[in-house]
CSV table of C-alpha atoms in Angstrom, one decimal:
chain,number,residue,atom,x,y,z
I,1,MET,CA,0.0,-0.1,0.2
I,2,LEU,CA,1.3,3.4,-0.8
I,3,PRO,CA,1.8,5.9,2.1
I,4,ALA,CA,-1.0,8.6,2.1
I,5,ILE,CA,0.3,12.0,0.7
I,6,VAL,CA,0.1,14.5,3.1
I,7,ILE,CA,-0.7,18.1,1.6
I,8,GLU,CA,0.8,21.0,3.6
I,9,GLN,CA,-1.6,23.7,4.4
I,10,PRO,CA,-0.2,26.6,6.3
I,11,PRO,CA,-2.4,29.2,7.7
I,12,ARG,CA,-3.4,31.7,4.8
I,13,LEU,CA,-1.5,34.5,6.6
I,14,ILE,CA,1.9,32.3,6.3
I,15,ARG,CA,1.3,31.4,2.6
I,16,ALA,CA,0.7,35.0,1.7
I,17,ILE,CA,3.6,36.4,3.6
I,18,ARG,CA,5.9,34.0,1.6
I,19,LEU,CA,4.9,36.0,-1.3
I,20,LEU,CA,6.2,39.4,0.1
I,21,PRO,CA,9.7,39.4,-1.4
I,22,GLY,CA,8.5,39.1,-5.1
I,23,GLU,CA,5.1,40.8,-5.1
I,24,ALA,CA,5.6,44.1,-2.6
I,25,THR,CA,7.7,46.7,-1.7
I,26,PRO,CA,10.2,46.8,1.4
I,27,GLU,CA,7.7,49.8,2.6
I,28,GLU,CA,4.5,47.4,2.1
I,29,ALA,CA,6.4,44.6,4.1
I,30,ALA,CA,7.4,46.9,6.8
I,31,ILE,CA,3.9,48.2,7.4
I,32,LEU,CA,2.3,44.9,7.5
I,33,ALA,CA,4.7,43.9,10.4
I,34,ASP,CA,3.7,46.6,11.9
I,35,GLU,CA,0.1,45.9,11.3
I,36,LEU,CA,0.5,42.4,12.6
I,37,SER,CA,2.4,43.5,15.7
I,38,GLY,CA,-0.1,46.0,16.7
I,39,ILE,CA,-2.9,43.2,16.4
I,40,THR,CA,-0.8,40.7,18.4
I,41,ALA,CA,-0.4,43.5,21.1
I,42,MET,CA,-4.1,43.9,21.3
I,43,VAL,CA,-4.8,40.0,21.2
I,44,ALA,CA,-2.4,39.7,24.1
I,45,GLU,CA,-4.2,42.3,26.0
I,46,LYS,CA,-7.9,41.1,25.6
I,47,PHE,CA,-7.3,37.3,25.5
I,48,THR,CA,-4.3,36.0,27.0
I,49,ASN,CA,-1.6,38.0,29.0
I,50,ASP,CA,0.3,41.0,27.9
I,51,ARG,CA,2.7,40.8,30.6
I,52,THR,CA,4.1,37.5,30.4
I,53,ALA,CA,6.0,36.0,27.3
I,54,GLU,CA,3.7,32.9,26.7
I,55,GLY,CA,0.6,35.5,26.9
I,56,VAL,CA,2.4,36.8,23.7
I,57,ALA,CA,3.1,33.7,22.1
I,58,ARG,CA,-0.4,32.8,22.6
I,59,ALA,CA,-1.6,36.0,20.8
I,60,LEU,CA,0.8,35.5,18.2
I,61,LEU,CA,-0.9,32.1,17.2
I,62,LEU,CA,-4.3,33.5,17.9
I,63,THR,CA,-3.4,36.5,15.4
I,64,VAL,CA,-2.1,34.1,12.8
I,65,GLY,CA,-5.5,32.4,13.1
I,66,GLY,CA,-7.7,35.1,13.1
I,67,VAL,CA,-6.1,37.0,10.4
I,68,SER,CA,-6.2,33.7,8.0
I,69,LEU,CA,-9.7,33.3,9.1
I,70,GLY,CA,-10.5,36.2,7.6
I,71,LEU,CA,-8.5,36.3,4.5
I,72,GLU,CA,-10.1,32.6,3.6
I,73,HIS,CA,-13.5,34.3,3.8
I,74,LEU,CA,-12.6,37.6,1.7
I,75,ILE,CA,-11.0,35.5,-0.8
I,76,GLN,CA,-13.7,32.4,-1.0
I,77,SER,CA,-10.7,30.1,-2.0
I,78,VAL,CA,-9.6,27.1,0.0
I,79,ASP,CA,-6.8,25.7,-2.8
I,80,GLU,CA,-5.6,29.0,-4.3
I,81,GLY,CA,-5.6,32.3,-3.8
I,82,ASP,CA,-2.7,33.3,-1.8
I,83,LEU,CA,-1.9,36.2,-4.0
I,84,ASP,CA,-5.2,37.4,-3.5
I,85,ALA,CA,-4.7,37.3,0.1
I,86,LEU,CA,-1.3,39.3,-0.2
I,87,ASP,CA,-3.3,41.9,-2.0
I,88,ILE,CA,-5.7,42.3,0.8
I,89,LEU,CA,-2.9,42.3,3.3
I,90,VAL,CA,-1.5,45.1,1.4
I,91,GLY,CA,-4.4,46.8,-0.1
I,92,GLU,CA,-6.9,46.7,2.8
I,93,GLY,CA,-4.6,45.9,5.5
I,94,ALA,CA,-4.0,42.9,7.9
I,95,GLU,CA,-6.4,44.8,10.9
I,96,HIS,CA,-9.4,44.4,7.9
I,97,ALA,CA,-8.7,40.7,7.6
I,98,PHE,CA,-8.7,40.4,11.2
I,99,GLN,CA,-11.8,42.1,12.1
I,100,ALA,CA,-13.6,40.0,9.2
I,101,GLY,CA,-12.1,36.8,11.0
I,102,PHE,CA,-13.0,37.9,14.6
I,103,ARG,CA,-16.8,38.9,13.1
I,104,MET,CA,-17.2,35.4,12.0
I,105,ILE,CA,-16.3,34.1,15.4
I,106,ARG,CA,-18.8,36.1,17.0
I,107,GLU,CA,-21.4,35.2,14.6
I,108,LEU,CA,-20.7,31.6,15.6
I,109,ALA,CA,-21.0,32.2,19.0
I,110,ALA,CA,-24.0,33.7,18.9
I,111,LEU,CA,-25.7,30.1,17.2
I,112,PRO,CA,-26.6,27.8,19.7
I,113,GLU,CA,-24.5,24.8,20.4
I,114,ASP,CA,-26.8,22.7,22.0
I,115,SER,CA,-30.6,22.2,21.4
I,116,LEU,CA,-30.7,22.0,25.5
I,117,VAL,CA,-31.3,25.6,26.0
I,118,SER,CA,-30.8,27.5,29.3
I,119,GLU,CA,-31.6,31.0,30.7
I,120,TYR,CA,-27.9,31.2,31.4
I,121,ASP,CA,-27.3,31.0,27.6
I,122,ASN,CA,-28.3,34.6,27.2
I,123,ASP,CA,-26.1,35.6,30.2
I,124,PRO,CA,-23.5,38.2,29.0
I,125,VAL,CA,-20.7,36.9,31.1
I,126,TYR,CA,-21.1,33.4,29.6
I,127,ALA,CA,-21.6,34.5,26.2
I,128,GLN,CA,-18.2,36.2,26.2
I,129,ARG,CA,-16.7,33.3,27.8
I,130,ARG,CA,-18.3,31.3,25.1
I,131,LEU,CA,-16.9,33.9,22.4
I,132,LYS,CA,-13.3,33.6,23.6
I,133,GLU,CA,-13.3,29.5,23.8
I,134,LEU,CA,-14.4,29.6,20.3
I,135,PHE,CA,-11.8,32.3,19.2
I,136,VAL,CA,-8.7,30.3,20.8
I,137,ASP,CA,-10.4,27.0,19.4
I,138,ILE,CA,-10.5,27.7,15.9
I,139,CYS,CA,-8.0,30.6,15.8
I,140,THR,CA,-5.1,29.0,17.4
I,141,ALA,CA,-2.6,28.5,14.4
I,142,ASP,CA,1.2,27.9,14.4
I,143,PRO,CA,3.0,29.6,11.5
I,144,GLY,CA,5.0,26.2,11.0
I,145,GLU,CA,2.2,23.7,11.1
I,146,SER,CA,-0.7,23.2,8.7
I,147,TRP,CA,-3.9,24.6,10.1
I,148,SER,CA,-7.7,23.5,9.4
I,149,GLY,CA,-9.4,26.2,11.4
I,150,TYR,CA,-11.3,27.6,8.3
I,151,GLU,CA,-12.9,24.0,7.6
I,152,ARG,CA,-13.9,23.5,11.3
I,153,PHE,CA,-15.2,26.9,11.2
I,154,LEU,CA,-17.5,25.8,8.4
I,155,GLY,CA,-18.3,22.7,9.9
I,156,GLN,CA,-19.2,24.2,13.1
I,157,VAL,CA,-21.5,26.7,11.1
I,158,GLN,CA,-23.6,23.7,9.5
I,159,GLN,CA,-23.9,21.8,12.4
I,160,ARG,CA,-25.1,25.0,14.8
I,161,GLN,CA,-27.4,26.3,12.0
I,162,GLN,CA,-28.8,22.5,11.9
I,163,VAL,CA,-29.3,23.1,15.9
I,164,GLN,CA,-30.7,26.4,15.3
I,165,ALA,CA,-33.5,25.3,13.2
I,166,THR,CA,-34.1,22.5,15.7
I,167,VAL,CA,-34.4,25.4,18.5
I,168,LYS,CA,-36.7,27.5,16.4
I,169,ALA,CA,-39.1,24.6,15.6
I,170,ALA,CA,-39.7,24.0,19.2
I,171,GLU,CA,-40.2,27.7,20.0
I,172,TRP,CA,-42.9,27.9,17.0
I,173,LEU,CA,-44.3,24.5,18.8
I,174,ARG,CA,-44.4,26.1,22.3
I,175,LYS,CA,-46.1,29.4,21.2
I,176,ASN,CA,-48.9,27.4,19.5
I,177,HIS,CA,-49.3,25.2,22.6
I,178,TYR,CA,-53.0,24.2,22.6
I,179,GLU,CA,-53.4,26.1,26.3
I,180,GLY,CA,-51.5,29.0,25.2
I,181,PRO,CA,-47.5,29.5,24.9
I,182,VAL,CA,-45.1,27.9,26.9
I,183,LYS,CA,-43.1,30.6,28.8
I,184,ASP,CA,-40.1,29.0,30.3
I,185,PRO,CA,-36.7,30.1,29.8
I,186,ASP,CA,-35.3,26.2,29.8
I,187,LEU,CA,-36.3,24.8,26.8
I,188,ASN,CA,-35.5,21.0,25.6
I,189,SER,CA,-36.1,21.2,22.0
I,190,GLU,CA,-35.6,17.9,20.8
I,191,GLY,CA,-38.4,17.0,23.7
I,192,VAL,CA,-40.8,19.5,22.7
I,193,ILE,CA,-40.5,18.3,19.1
I,194,ALA,CA,-41.1,15.0,20.4
I,195,LEU,CA,-43.9,15.4,22.7
I,196,ALA,CA,-45.7,17.3,19.6
I,197,ILE,CA,-45.2,14.4,17.3
I,198,ILE,CA,-46.3,12.0,19.7
I,199,PHE,CA,-49.5,13.7,20.7
I,200,ALA,CA,-50.2,14.2,16.9
I,201,ALA,CA,-50.7,10.7,16.8
I,202,GLU,CA,-54.1,11.2,18.0
I,203,GLY,CA,-54.9,14.0,15.5
I,204,GLY,CA,-53.2,17.1,14.1
I,205,ALA,CA,-55.6,19.4,15.0
I,206,ARG,CA,-54.2,20.6,18.3
I,207,ILE,CA,-50.5,21.3,19.1
I,208,THR,CA,-49.2,19.5,22.4
I,209,ALA,CA,-45.9,21.4,23.5
I,210,ARG,CA,-45.9,20.5,27.2
I,211,THR,CA,-48.1,18.2,29.0
I,212,GLY,CA,-48.7,16.7,32.6
I,213,GLN,CA,-50.0,13.1,33.7
I,214,SER,CA,-53.7,13.4,34.0
I,215,GLU,CA,-53.5,14.9,30.0
I,216,PHE,CA,-51.2,12.0,29.1
I,217,GLU,CA,-53.6,9.3,30.5
I,218,ARG,CA,-56.5,10.7,28.4
I,219,PHE,CA,-54.4,10.7,25.5
I,220,VAL,CA,-53.4,7.2,26.3
I,221,LYS,CA,-57.3,6.0,26.8
I,222,ALA,CA,-58.3,8.0,23.5
I,223,LEU,CA,-55.9,5.8,21.6
I,224,ARG,CA,-56.3,2.7,23.1
I,225,LYS,CA,-60.3,3.1,22.7
I,226,HIS,CA,-60.3,4.9,18.9
I,227,GLN,CA,-57.2,3.6,17.3
I,228,PRO,CA,-56.6,6.3,15.3
I,229,ASP,CA,-54.7,6.5,12.1
I,230,PHE,CA,-51.3,7.9,13.3
I,231,GLU,CA,-50.1,8.9,9.6
I,232,GLN,CA,-53.6,10.9,9.1
I,233,GLY,CA,-52.8,12.6,12.2
I,234,TRP,CA,-49.4,13.3,11.3
I,235,ALA,CA,-50.2,14.7,7.9
I,236,GLU,CA,-52.7,17.2,9.7
I,237,PHE,CA,-50.0,18.4,12.3
I,238,LEU,CA,-47.2,18.9,9.7
I,239,ALA,CA,-49.7,20.8,7.6
I,240,ARG,CA,-49.8,23.1,10.6
I,241,ILE,CA,-46.2,23.7,10.8
I,242,PRO,CA,-45.0,26.8,8.8
I,243,PRO,CA,-42.5,25.7,5.7
I,244,ALA,CA,-39.4,27.1,7.7
I,245,HIS,CA,-39.6,24.5,10.3
I,246,GLN,CA,-41.5,21.6,8.3
I,247,ALA,CA,-38.0,20.1,7.6
I,248,VAL,CA,-37.1,19.6,10.7
I,249,VAL,CA,-40.3,18.3,11.8
I,250,ALA,CA,-41.0,15.9,9.2
I,251,GLU,CA,-37.4,14.5,9.8
I,252,ARG,CA,-38.6,13.6,13.6
I,253,ILE,CA,-41.8,12.4,12.2
I,254,ASP,CA,-40.0,9.8,10.0
I,255,ILE,CA,-37.9,8.6,12.9
I,256,TYR,CA,-40.8,8.0,15.4
I,257,ARG,CA,-42.9,6.3,12.6
I,258,LYS,CA,-40.0,3.6,12.3
I,259,HIS,CA,-40.0,3.6,16.2
I,260,CYS,CA,-41.3,4.9,19.0
I,261,THR,CA,-41.5,3.1,22.4
I,262,VAL,CA,-44.3,5.2,23.4
I,263,LEU,CA,-46.6,4.6,20.7
I,264,GLU,CA,-45.4,0.8,20.2
I,265,GLN,CA,-46.5,0.1,23.8
I,266,ILE,CA,-49.9,1.8,24.0
I,267,GLY,CA,-51.3,-1.2,22.2
I,268,THR,CA,-50.0,-3.3,24.8
I,269,LYS,CA,-50.8,-4.0,28.1
I,270,ALA,CA,-48.2,-1.4,29.8
I,271,THR,CA,-49.1,0.7,32.5
I,272,ILE,CA,-49.8,4.5,32.4
I,273,ALA,CA,-46.7,4.5,34.7
I,274,GLN,CA,-44.5,2.5,32.1
I,275,LEU,CA,-46.0,4.6,29.3
I,276,MET,CA,-45.0,7.5,31.5
I,277,THR,CA,-41.5,6.8,31.6
I,278,GLU,CA,-41.1,6.2,28.3
I,279,LEU,CA,-42.7,9.4,27.6
I,280,GLU,CA,-40.1,11.2,29.9
I,281,ASN,CA,-37.2,9.4,28.0
I,282,TYR,CA,-38.3,11.4,25.0
I,283,ALA,CA,-39.6,14.6,25.9
I,284,GLY,CA,-37.5,15.0,29.4
I,285,SER,CA,-38.2,18.2,31.4
I,286,GLU,CA,-41.1,19.2,29.3
I,287,VAL,CA,-43.1,16.5,31.1
I,288,ASP,CA,-44.7,17.4,34.4
I,289,PRO,CA,-44.7,13.8,35.9
I,290,GLU,CA,-47.4,15.2,38.5
I,291,TYR,CA,-50.9,15.6,38.4
I,292,PRO,CA,-51.7,19.5,38.2
């Protein structure tokens, strides 16, 4: 077996700097060096520790990554574009590229990381810590090694956008709960969607985004007595969902259509307590196990 070919991909800033001798004047190179030094000093002051050699060294790695991230976005080219990157550095300045990169990190940090939403997610202190952690994770770039920060950034954007779509769908379901909007700063997005889909098996005329044991008992008795067509209920339910959220809900319906222990066991002699336990496995904190 032939050995794998390893393609070196240093940070875009480093690849552009290598072109300086043949593409830029000494004055332009000096200006760029001053700019990068200034950015490094700023990063050391705000994100690492400007009073230690280690802090300045870490700030240098973050400067390389932050500028490189911005350059990748500005040139919109992964495999080529080193000369374009140098043109940006000389024409627009390294600060312009760094601000573009940091803005990308800030926008990423604003997207939800998890479908379990807590009131602490909106806390300014927590948000600032999350921003710093993302900045360090993605933009730490050793000038002498390959760097995959831009690819990891794109992957996280895609992942978080999917999470955001789930959260938005759950928020809509809560807003349209049959008893009135569910107002709770903590949100188990997957739990809300699961609960709504399970209850829609009875019929899609109303949306259930939060339930208690008494309502669940009524639901179980109704299914056991009338044996409704689950597919018809889900079709009615999906028709009520706005187009922006239909893909998320439809995907979950397909999952529960193939396997949902709650709906599967309703047709058996399982007790309400057993079924309630199964429901909590799907909906978690969105279920109130006690009688109102």
